[in-house]
Amino acid sequence: MAIDRRGFLKASAAQAAIVGFGATASAKRHPGAAPVTRGVNPFAHGVASGDPQSDRVILWTRVSPIADRLGEPVETHWWIARDSLGLEVVAGGTVDALPGSDYTVKVDASGLEPNTDYHYGFLTETGLSPIGRTRTLPAGDAEHVRMAFASCANYPNGFFNAYACLAERDDVDVVLHLGDYLYEYGNGEYGDGTSLDRIPDPVHEMVTLEDYRRRHASYKSDPDLRAAHARHPWITIWDDHETANNSHPSGAENHDPSLEGDWETRKLAGIRAYYEWMPIRELPTGLFRSFRFGGLVDLIMLDTRLHGRDPEAPPKDTAAASDPKRTLLGEDQKDWLFGELADSHDVGTAWRVIGQQIMVAPVSFDGVDFNPDSWNGYRASRARVLDHLEAEGIDNVVFLTGDVHSSWVFEVPAPSDAEEDYDPVTSAGSRAVEFVAPAVSSPPLGVAEGWQARPQQILARTPHLKYANFEDQGFVILDVTRDRVRAEYVYTDSAKVRSRRSRCAATFETRSGTNRVERVEPDRCEV
Ligand code: FE
Ligand code: CA
C-alpha cells in the first residue's frame, strides 16, 4: 500500500476544515445507497474534488457502510500530496463518515500552492480509495486557462462518452458542470436504459431524500463519470433536474403536490443530496459563488433555478416575459452579481466568465414563440444585467450555458426589445458573447420530428446567432488568454454506444474589447 502512515500523523496538524452538513449520526436504518459486506470496496462511488481556489480545494468521497455496522460512523483518513504515491503529503487528517450525510465525506484542504497539481486519497479500515488528481487555481499573472464545460447527462439515455473523453485529457484546468448532472425521472419516462443496461436506481422517479441519494449513487456507479471526477477538479451548479423538471423556488412542472407531497420538502431533499454527493463548498449565501483565476478570469457561477426565480411566464405571454416585477436571480443575487462584475472590472481582470444554466441571448426556436424557461422568459432581468454592463463600461463578458441539448454561439445584443441597435456586420450593440454546450448524453434537440432543418432556419432569422448544431453530443473547452477567448466544440460519438473518441468540430474566438465572436479553423483546437 502506497501510503506513509507517518505522513498522516505529520499532516494531521495541517490546516483543514471538515465540511459539515448539520446532520448527526442518528439513523438506525441507513436511508441511502446500499451497504456492502466486509471485503467489498468501500469506495465504490469514487473520489472527486471541486471548488478549487488558489490555496484550497474540496476533496470528496463516499464510504459504503458495512452491512453489520449500519448507523455507526466510519473513521476515514484523507491526504493530499504533491505526488501520486502519497510520499510528499502536504495536508491530511481523519474525519468520520456519518449516516446523517449518507456516508459522504468532504474536506476543505487548504494551505496549497497556486496553479499546482495535487493527488489525494482516502483510507478506511477496510480499504484504500482510488487516487484522485486535482489542481489549484492560478494567482497573480495567469497567462492561460483551459476550462471544459458540459451539461445534461441522462444516465438511462446513453453512455457518458463526454466524461470518458474528459478523463483522458491533460489539457484542462477545471471542469464546469452547468446542470442536469442527473435526471429525476423513472426509467422509461425520459430515456430508457433497459437495452443499454443503464437502468437508474431507484427505477421510479426520485421524490424523497432516500430517492435522491440513491440516484446520485446510481450516477456515480458509472465508471466514466468517476474517472472524470478523479482526473479534474469540478465546479458545478444545479439546473432543474437535480430537483424536478422546470423547478423554481415554489414549485416545478414535474411536481404534483396532490400526489408527491410538499414541494418544499422535495426541493430540500434534492438540494441536500446534491450538497452531500457533489464536491462543492457550502456557503451560507447559497449556490452562487465566484472563482478568481489570477488576473485572467473571474468565473461567476449563478443559481438561476432555485434561489430567486419567479414562476415561468405562460407560453406566448410576452407581456409577462417582459414584466419588470419578475426576476430570475432575486434581488440579493442580482446585487451580488453586479458587485462581482464591478469588482472584477475595477481590479482589471481580463475576462468575466458567467457560468449559468439557461440561454441568455434573445432567440426563438420557431420564429414565433420563446422558451419561457430561459432568460427570454425573464427579459427585464436580462435587460438589467446587460444595461449594467453598458452603464459601467464592463466588457469581456462570456456567458456559458447548458440546458438545451444543443450547441449555439451568440453575440448578445441588448436590450432584447431593441435589436435594431445591433449591427451583425460590425457587432456594434453586442454587449457580451454566449457559448451554449451540447448535452453529454441527453437526447439532442435535433432528434425531434421535423427538427433537422431548424438550425439553418434559426440562423437565417437570428443575425446575432453565429453557430447552431442540434445533432451532436459532447462538451466545450474554453481556452483563455489575455487577448482572446476561444470556445472549442468537441463532439463525441453518439451516447448510444460507449466510446472514447472525440473530434474538435468548430472553434470560435472573441477578441478582447470587441464583444464579437468569429469562427476560426477547427485545426486551432489546442488538443
Ligand atoms: Fe437537460
Ligand atoms: Ca434543464
Coordinates of C-alpha atoms and ligand atoms in Angstrom, one line a residue:
M1 CA 0.0 0.0 0.0
A2 CA 1.5 3.3 -1.1
I3 CA 0.6 5.3 1.9
D4 CA 3.0 6.6 4.5
R5 CA 1.1 6.4 7.8
R6 CA 3.6 8.7 9.4
G7 CA 2.6 11.1 6.6
F8 CA -0.9 11.2 8.2
L9 CA 0.5 11.8 11.6
K10 CA 2.8 14.6 10.4
A11 CA 0.0 16.2 8.4
S12 CA -2.8 15.8 10.9
A13 CA -2.0 19.1 12.4
A14 CA -2.2 20.8 8.9
Q15 CA -4.8 23.3 8.1
A16 CA -8.0 21.6 7.1
A17 CA -11.6 22.2 7.8
I18 CA -14.1 19.4 7.8
V19 CA -17.2 20.5 5.9
G20 CA -20.3 19.8 7.9
F21 CA -23.9 19.1 6.8
G22 CA -25.6 19.9 10.0
A23 CA -26.5 16.3 10.4
T24 CA -25.9 13.8 13.2
A25 CA -25.4 10.1 13.3
S26 CA -28.8 9.0 14.4
A27 CA -30.5 6.9 11.7
K28 CA -30.7 3.3 12.6
R29 CA -31.8 2.2 9.1
H30 CA -29.4 3.8 6.6
P31 CA -31.7 5.7 4.1
G32 CA -29.3 6.0 1.2
A33 CA -27.4 3.7 -1.2
A34 CA -27.0 0.0 -0.4
P35 CA -24.5 -1.0 2.3
V36 CA -21.7 -3.5 1.5
T37 CA -20.4 -6.6 3.2
R38 CA -16.9 -6.9 4.5
G39 CA -14.2 -7.4 1.9
V40 CA -16.0 -5.2 -0.7
N41 CA -14.5 -2.0 -1.9
P42 CA -15.8 0.7 0.4
F43 CA -15.1 3.5 -2.2
A44 CA -17.5 2.2 -4.9
H45 CA -18.5 5.8 -5.8
G46 CA -15.0 7.1 -6.4
V47 CA -13.4 10.3 -5.4
A48 CA -13.9 13.9 -6.6
S49 CA -12.5 17.3 -6.0
G50 CA -14.1 20.7 -6.6
D51 CA -14.4 24.4 -6.0
P52 CA -10.7 25.0 -6.2
Q53 CA -9.2 28.3 -5.1
S54 CA -5.5 29.2 -5.3
D55 CA -4.8 27.8 -1.9
R56 CA -7.5 25.2 -1.3
V57 CA -9.8 22.6 -2.8
I58 CA -12.7 20.5 -1.7
L59 CA -12.0 16.7 -1.6
W60 CA -14.9 14.3 -1.7
T61 CA -15.6 10.7 -1.3
R62 CA -18.4 8.4 -0.2
V63 CA -17.7 5.4 2.1
S64 CA -20.0 2.5 1.7
P65 CA -21.0 1.4 5.2
I66 CA -20.5 -2.2 6.2
A67 CA -23.8 -4.1 6.5
D68 CA -23.4 -5.3 10.1
R69 CA -22.3 -1.8 11.3
L70 CA -25.0 0.3 9.8
G71 CA -25.6 3.6 11.6
E72 CA -22.1 3.8 13.0
P73 CA -19.5 6.4 11.9
V74 CA -16.7 5.2 9.7
E75 CA -13.3 6.6 10.5
T76 CA -11.8 7.9 7.3
H77 CA -8.2 9.1 6.8
W78 CA -7.5 11.6 3.9
W79 CA -4.4 13.1 2.5
I80 CA -3.3 15.4 -0.3
A81 CA 0.2 15.1 -1.7
R82 CA 2.4 16.5 -4.4
D83 CA 2.9 13.0 -5.9
S84 CA 0.5 10.2 -6.8
L85 CA 2.2 7.8 -4.4
G86 CA 1.4 9.9 -1.4
L87 CA 5.0 10.3 -0.4
E88 CA 5.1 14.1 -0.3
V89 CA 2.0 14.7 1.8
V90 CA 1.1 18.4 2.3
A91 CA -2.1 18.0 4.3
G92 CA -4.2 15.3 5.8
G93 CA -6.3 14.2 8.7
T94 CA -9.1 12.0 9.9
V95 CA -12.9 12.5 9.5
D96 CA -15.9 10.4 10.3
A97 CA -18.2 9.4 7.5
L98 CA -21.7 9.7 9.1
P99 CA -25.0 8.2 8.2
G100 CA -26.5 11.7 8.5
S101 CA -24.6 12.8 5.4
D102 CA -25.2 9.4 3.6
Y103 CA -21.6 8.5 4.5
T104 CA -20.3 11.1 2.1
V105 CA -17.2 12.9 3.2
K106 CA -16.0 16.4 2.3
V107 CA -12.8 18.1 3.4
D108 CA -11.7 21.6 2.5
A109 CA -7.9 21.0 2.1
S110 CA -6.1 24.3 2.5
G111 CA -2.5 25.6 2.6
L112 CA -1.9 24.6 -1.0
E113 CA 0.2 26.4 -3.7
P114 CA -1.5 28.1 -6.6
N115 CA -1.6 26.6 -10.1
T116 CA -0.3 23.3 -8.9
D117 CA -1.3 19.7 -9.4
Y118 CA -2.0 17.6 -6.4
H119 CA -3.0 14.0 -5.7
Y120 CA -5.3 12.8 -3.0
G121 CA -7.0 9.8 -1.5
F122 CA -8.9 8.3 1.4
L123 CA -8.3 5.2 3.6
T124 CA -10.6 3.3 5.9
E125 CA -10.1 0.1 8.0
T126 CA -11.4 -1.9 5.0
G127 CA -9.8 -0.3 2.0
L128 CA -8.0 2.4 0.0
S129 CA -9.8 4.7 -2.4
P130 CA -8.8 5.4 -6.0
I131 CA -6.2 8.2 -6.1
G132 CA -7.6 11.5 -7.5
R133 CA -5.7 14.3 -9.1
T134 CA -6.7 17.9 -8.7
R135 CA -5.3 21.3 -9.4
T136 CA -5.5 24.7 -7.6
L137 CA -6.3 27.9 -9.4
P138 CA -3.6 30.3 -10.6
A139 CA -2.8 33.5 -8.7
G140 CA -1.2 36.7 -10.0
D141 CA -0.2 36.9 -13.6
A142 CA -2.0 33.9 -15.1
E143 CA -1.4 33.7 -18.8
H144 CA -3.5 30.8 -20.0
V145 CA -6.5 28.8 -18.6
R146 CA -8.5 26.0 -20.1
M147 CA -11.8 25.1 -18.7
A148 CA -14.1 22.4 -20.0
F149 CA -17.9 22.9 -19.6
A150 CA -20.7 20.4 -20.0
S151 CA -24.3 19.8 -19.1
C152 CA -27.2 17.4 -19.3
A153 CA -26.1 13.8 -18.6
N154 CA -29.1 11.4 -18.7
Y155 CA -27.9 8.0 -17.4
P156 CA -30.6 5.8 -19.0
N157 CA -30.5 7.6 -22.3
G158 CA -26.8 6.9 -23.0
F159 CA -23.2 6.4 -22.1
F160 CA -21.2 9.3 -20.6
N161 CA -18.7 9.4 -23.6
A162 CA -18.0 13.1 -22.9
Y163 CA -16.9 12.3 -19.4
A164 CA -14.7 9.4 -20.7
C165 CA -13.0 11.9 -23.1
L166 CA -12.5 14.5 -20.4
A167 CA -11.0 11.9 -18.1
E168 CA -8.3 11.3 -20.7
R169 CA -7.3 14.9 -21.3
D170 CA -4.3 16.5 -19.7
D171 CA -5.0 20.0 -21.1
V172 CA -7.9 21.0 -18.8
D173 CA -7.5 23.0 -15.6
V174 CA -11.1 22.6 -14.4
V175 CA -14.4 21.1 -15.5
L176 CA -17.6 23.2 -15.1
H177 CA -20.9 21.4 -14.9
L178 CA -23.8 23.7 -15.7
G179 CA -26.7 21.5 -14.6
D180 CA -28.8 18.4 -15.3
Y181 CA -26.0 16.4 -13.7
L182 CA -28.7 13.8 -13.1
Y183 CA -32.4 13.5 -14.0
E184 CA -35.3 12.8 -11.7
Y185 CA -37.4 10.5 -13.9
G186 CA -38.2 6.9 -13.5
N187 CA -36.7 4.6 -16.1
G188 CA -38.5 4.9 -19.5
E189 CA -40.0 8.3 -18.7
Y190 CA -37.1 10.2 -20.3
G191 CA -34.6 7.8 -21.6
D192 CA -35.0 4.0 -21.3
G193 CA -31.8 2.3 -20.0
T194 CA -33.2 -1.2 -20.4
S195 CA -31.3 -2.1 -23.7
L196 CA -28.1 -0.3 -22.6
D197 CA -28.1 -2.0 -19.1
R198 CA -28.3 1.5 -17.7
I199 CA -31.5 1.4 -15.6
P200 CA -31.2 4.1 -12.9
D201 CA -31.7 3.3 -9.2
P202 CA -34.3 3.9 -7.9
V203 CA -36.2 2.7 -11.0
H204 CA -39.0 5.1 -10.2
E205 CA -39.0 8.9 -10.1
M206 CA -36.9 10.4 -7.3
V207 CA -39.1 12.3 -4.8
T208 CA -37.8 11.5 -1.3
L209 CA -34.4 12.1 0.3
E210 CA -33.6 8.4 0.0
D211 CA -34.5 8.5 -3.7
Y212 CA -32.3 11.5 -4.4
R213 CA -29.4 9.9 -2.5
R214 CA -29.8 6.6 -4.3
R215 CA -30.0 8.3 -7.7
H216 CA -26.7 10.2 -7.0
A217 CA -25.1 6.8 -6.1
S218 CA -26.5 5.3 -9.3
Y219 CA -25.0 8.0 -11.4
K220 CA -21.6 7.7 -9.7
S221 CA -21.7 3.9 -10.4
D222 CA -20.8 5.0 -13.9
P223 CA -17.0 4.4 -14.5
D224 CA -16.6 7.3 -17.0
L225 CA -18.2 9.8 -14.6
R226 CA -16.0 8.5 -11.8
A227 CA -12.9 8.8 -14.0
A228 CA -13.7 12.4 -15.0
H229 CA -14.2 13.4 -11.3
A230 CA -10.9 11.7 -10.3
R231 CA -9.0 13.4 -13.1
H232 CA -10.0 17.1 -12.7
P233 CA -11.4 19.5 -10.1
W234 CA -15.1 20.3 -11.0
I235 CA -17.1 23.5 -10.3
T236 CA -20.8 22.6 -10.5
I237 CA -24.2 24.2 -10.4
W238 CA -27.6 22.5 -10.5
D239 CA -30.3 23.2 -13.1
D240 CA -33.8 21.9 -12.8
H241 CA -33.5 18.1 -13.0
E242 CA -31.4 17.9 -9.8
T243 CA -34.8 18.5 -8.2
A244 CA -37.5 18.2 -10.8
N245 CA -38.2 19.5 -14.4
N246 CA -38.6 23.3 -14.7
S247 CA -38.2 23.8 -11.0
H248 CA -38.3 27.2 -9.2
P249 CA -38.3 28.1 -5.5
S250 CA -42.0 27.5 -5.1
G251 CA -42.8 24.6 -7.5
A252 CA -41.9 22.6 -10.6
E253 CA -43.6 21.5 -13.8
N254 CA -42.8 17.9 -12.8
H255 CA -44.2 18.1 -9.3
D256 CA -47.7 17.4 -8.3
P257 CA -48.3 18.3 -4.7
S258 CA -51.5 16.2 -4.6
L259 CA -49.6 13.0 -5.4
E260 CA -46.0 13.8 -4.5
G261 CA -46.4 15.9 -1.3
D262 CA -45.0 19.2 -0.3
W263 CA -42.6 20.8 -2.9
E264 CA -40.5 22.5 -0.2
T265 CA -39.7 19.1 1.4
R266 CA -38.9 17.6 -2.0
K267 CA -36.8 20.6 -3.1
L268 CA -34.8 20.5 0.2
A269 CA -34.2 16.7 -0.3
G270 CA -32.8 17.3 -3.8
I271 CA -30.6 20.2 -2.5
R272 CA -29.4 18.2 0.5
A273 CA -28.5 15.1 -1.6
Y274 CA -26.7 17.4 -4.1
Y275 CA -24.6 19.0 -1.4
E276 CA -23.8 15.6 0.1
W277 CA -22.8 14.0 -3.2
M278 CA -21.0 16.8 -5.0
P279 CA -17.6 18.2 -4.3
I280 CA -18.9 21.7 -3.6
R281 CA -18.0 24.2 -0.9
E282 CA -21.1 25.1 1.2
L283 CA -21.6 28.8 1.6
P284 CA -24.2 30.5 3.8
T285 CA -25.4 32.6 0.8
G286 CA -26.3 29.6 -1.4
L287 CA -25.1 28.1 -4.6
F288 CA -24.0 31.2 -6.4
R289 CA -20.3 31.9 -5.9
S290 CA -17.1 33.1 -7.7
F291 CA -13.6 31.9 -8.5
R292 CA -10.6 34.1 -9.4
F293 CA -8.1 32.7 -11.9
G294 CA -5.3 35.3 -11.1
G295 CA -5.8 38.4 -13.2
L296 CA -7.0 36.4 -16.2
V297 CA -10.6 35.2 -15.4
D298 CA -13.2 35.9 -12.8
L299 CA -15.6 33.0 -13.0
I300 CA -19.1 33.8 -11.7
M301 CA -21.5 30.9 -11.1
L302 CA -25.2 31.8 -10.9
D303 CA -28.2 30.0 -9.5
T304 CA -31.0 30.9 -11.9
R305 CA -33.0 28.0 -10.8
L306 CA -33.8 27.7 -7.1
H307 CA -32.7 30.9 -5.5
G308 CA -34.8 33.9 -6.6
R309 CA -36.6 32.8 -9.8
D310 CA -40.3 33.8 -10.2
P311 CA -42.5 31.1 -11.8
E312 CA -42.4 30.8 -15.5
A313 CA -44.4 33.1 -17.8
P314 CA -47.3 31.4 -19.5
P315 CA -46.4 30.2 -23.1
K316 CA -46.6 33.0 -25.7
D317 CA -47.1 35.7 -23.0
T318 CA -44.6 38.3 -24.0
A319 CA -46.1 40.9 -21.6
A320 CA -45.4 38.6 -18.6
A321 CA -42.0 37.7 -20.0
S322 CA -41.2 41.5 -20.1
D323 CA -42.8 42.3 -16.7
P324 CA -40.2 44.3 -14.8
K325 CA -41.5 43.0 -11.5
R326 CA -40.5 39.4 -12.4
T327 CA -37.0 38.3 -11.5
L328 CA -34.8 35.4 -12.5
L329 CA -32.0 35.9 -10.0
G330 CA -33.7 37.5 -7.0
E331 CA -32.6 41.0 -5.7
D332 CA -29.8 39.8 -3.5
Q333 CA -28.2 37.6 -6.2
K334 CA -28.6 40.4 -8.7
D335 CA -26.9 42.8 -6.4
W336 CA -24.1 40.3 -5.7
L337 CA -23.6 39.7 -9.4
F338 CA -23.4 43.4 -10.1
G339 CA -20.9 43.8 -7.3
E340 CA -18.8 40.9 -8.6
L341 CA -18.8 42.3 -12.1
A342 CA -17.8 45.8 -10.9
D343 CA -15.1 44.5 -8.7
S344 CA -13.7 42.3 -11.5
H345 CA -13.7 45.3 -13.8
D346 CA -12.1 47.6 -11.2
V347 CA -9.2 45.3 -10.4
G348 CA -8.5 44.9 -14.1
T349 CA -9.3 41.2 -14.5
A350 CA -9.1 40.4 -18.3
W351 CA -12.3 38.3 -18.6
R352 CA -15.6 37.8 -16.7
V353 CA -17.0 34.3 -17.4
I354 CA -20.5 33.7 -16.1
G355 CA -21.4 30.0 -15.8
Q356 CA -25.1 29.5 -15.6
Q357 CA -28.0 27.3 -16.6
I358 CA -30.2 28.7 -19.3
M359 CA -30.0 30.5 -22.6
V360 CA -29.3 34.3 -22.3
A361 CA -29.4 35.6 -25.9
P362 CA -32.7 36.6 -27.5
V363 CA -33.9 33.7 -29.8
S364 CA -37.0 31.9 -30.9
F365 CA -36.9 28.2 -31.9
D366 CA -39.9 28.5 -34.3
G367 CA -39.8 32.2 -35.2
V368 CA -42.9 33.0 -33.1
D369 CA -42.6 31.6 -29.6
F370 CA -40.0 32.0 -26.9
N371 CA -38.8 29.4 -24.4
P372 CA -40.3 30.7 -21.1
D373 CA -37.7 28.5 -19.2
S374 CA -34.8 30.7 -20.4
W375 CA -33.7 34.4 -20.0
N376 CA -36.2 35.0 -22.9
G377 CA -38.9 34.5 -20.3
Y378 CA -37.3 37.0 -17.9
R379 CA -36.5 39.9 -20.2
A380 CA -36.4 42.6 -17.6
S381 CA -33.9 40.6 -15.6
R382 CA -31.8 40.2 -18.7
A383 CA -32.0 43.9 -19.6
R384 CA -31.0 44.9 -16.1
V385 CA -27.8 42.8 -16.4
L386 CA -26.9 43.8 -20.0
D387 CA -27.7 47.5 -19.2
H388 CA -25.4 47.3 -16.1
L389 CA -22.6 46.1 -18.4
E390 CA -23.2 49.0 -20.7
A391 CA -23.6 51.6 -18.0
E392 CA -20.5 50.5 -16.1
G393 CA -18.4 50.1 -19.3
I394 CA -17.8 46.4 -18.5
D395 CA -16.9 44.3 -21.5
N396 CA -15.1 40.9 -22.0
V397 CA -18.1 39.1 -20.5
V398 CA -18.7 35.5 -21.7
F399 CA -21.8 33.6 -20.7
L400 CA -21.6 29.8 -20.5
T401 CA -24.9 27.9 -20.8
G402 CA -26.3 24.3 -20.7
D403 CA -29.8 23.0 -20.6
V404 CA -30.9 22.8 -24.3
H405 CA -29.1 19.7 -25.5
S406 CA -27.6 21.6 -28.5
S407 CA -24.7 23.9 -29.4
W408 CA -25.1 27.6 -30.0
V409 CA -22.8 30.6 -30.3
F410 CA -24.2 34.1 -29.9
E411 CA -23.3 37.7 -29.7
V412 CA -25.7 39.1 -27.1
P413 CA -27.3 42.4 -28.1
A414 CA -29.4 44.4 -25.6
P415 CA -31.9 45.4 -24.8
S416 CA -33.7 42.5 -26.4
D417 CA -36.6 44.6 -27.5
A418 CA -34.4 46.9 -29.5
E419 CA -32.4 44.5 -31.6
E420 CA -32.3 47.1 -34.3
D421 CA -29.5 48.7 -32.3
Y422 CA -27.4 45.6 -33.2
D423 CA -25.3 45.5 -36.3
P424 CA -24.3 42.0 -37.3
V425 CA -21.6 43.2 -39.6
T426 CA -19.7 45.3 -37.1
S427 CA -21.1 43.7 -33.9
A428 CA -22.0 47.1 -32.7
G429 CA -24.6 46.8 -30.0
S430 CA -23.3 43.5 -28.8
R431 CA -22.7 43.6 -25.0
A432 CA -21.3 40.1 -24.4
V433 CA -20.9 36.7 -26.1
E434 CA -22.5 33.3 -25.2
F435 CA -21.5 29.7 -25.7
V436 CA -24.0 27.0 -25.2
A437 CA -22.8 23.5 -24.6
P438 CA -24.4 20.3 -26.1
A439 CA -25.6 17.5 -23.9
V440 CA -23.4 14.8 -22.5
S441 CA -25.9 12.0 -23.2
S442 CA -29.4 13.6 -23.1
P443 CA -31.3 13.4 -26.5
P444 CA -30.1 16.1 -28.9
L445 CA -32.6 18.7 -29.8
G446 CA -32.3 17.5 -33.5
V447 CA -33.7 14.0 -32.9
A448 CA -37.2 15.5 -32.5
E449 CA -39.5 15.1 -35.5
G450 CA -39.1 17.9 -38.1
W451 CA -36.1 19.5 -36.4
Q452 CA -33.4 18.6 -38.9
A453 CA -33.7 21.9 -40.8
R454 CA -34.3 24.1 -37.7
P455 CA -30.7 25.3 -37.2
Q456 CA -30.5 26.7 -40.7
Q457 CA -33.9 28.4 -40.3
I458 CA -33.0 29.9 -36.9
L459 CA -29.6 31.1 -38.2
A460 CA -31.3 32.8 -41.2
R461 CA -33.6 34.9 -39.0
T462 CA -31.2 35.5 -36.0
P463 CA -28.4 37.7 -37.1
H464 CA -26.6 37.6 -33.7
L465 CA -26.5 33.8 -33.8
K466 CA -23.2 32.6 -35.3
Y467 CA -23.5 28.8 -35.0
A468 CA -26.1 26.2 -34.2
N469 CA -25.8 22.4 -34.0
F470 CA -28.7 20.2 -32.9
E471 CA -27.2 16.8 -33.7
D472 CA -24.2 16.2 -31.6
Q473 CA -23.3 15.4 -28.0
G474 CA -20.1 16.3 -26.2
F475 CA -18.6 19.3 -24.4
V476 CA -16.8 22.6 -24.9
I477 CA -13.4 23.8 -23.9
L478 CA -12.9 27.5 -23.1
D479 CA -9.3 28.5 -23.9
V480 CA -8.5 31.8 -22.3
T481 CA -5.5 34.2 -22.8
R482 CA -5.5 37.9 -22.1
D483 CA -6.0 38.7 -25.8
R484 CA -8.8 36.4 -26.6
V485 CA -11.2 33.6 -25.5
R486 CA -11.7 30.6 -27.7
A487 CA -14.5 28.0 -27.4
E488 CA -13.7 24.6 -28.9
Y489 CA -16.7 22.5 -29.6
V490 CA -15.7 18.9 -29.0
Y491 CA -18.2 16.2 -30.2
T492 CA -18.2 12.6 -29.1
D493 CA -19.7 9.5 -30.8
S494 CA -23.4 9.0 -30.1
A495 CA -24.1 8.2 -26.5
K496 CA -25.9 5.1 -27.6
V497 CA -22.6 3.4 -28.0
R498 CA -19.8 3.5 -25.3
S499 CA -16.8 5.3 -26.9
R500 CA -13.9 7.5 -26.0
R501 CA -13.5 9.0 -29.5
S502 CA -13.9 12.8 -29.9
R503 CA -13.4 15.4 -32.6
C504 CA -12.9 19.1 -32.5
A505 CA -15.8 20.2 -34.7
A506 CA -15.7 24.0 -34.5
T507 CA -13.8 26.7 -32.7
F508 CA -14.9 30.3 -32.1
E509 CA -12.9 33.3 -30.9
T510 CA -13.8 36.6 -29.2
R511 CA -11.0 39.1 -29.0
S512 CA -10.6 41.4 -26.0
G513 CA -12.7 44.6 -26.1
T514 CA -14.9 43.5 -29.1
N515 CA -17.9 41.6 -27.7
R516 CA -17.7 40.0 -31.2
V517 CA -17.4 36.3 -32.0
E518 CA -15.9 34.7 -35.1
R519 CA -15.3 31.2 -36.3
V520 CA -11.7 30.1 -36.6
E521 CA -10.4 27.0 -38.2
P522 CA -11.0 23.7 -36.4
D523 CA -7.3 22.9 -36.5
R524 CA -6.8 25.7 -34.0
C525 CA -8.3 23.4 -31.3
E526 CA -5.4 23.1 -29.0
V527 CA -5.7 19.4 -28.3
Ligands
FE1 FE -31.1 18.7 -19.7
CA2 CA -32.5 21.7 -17.7

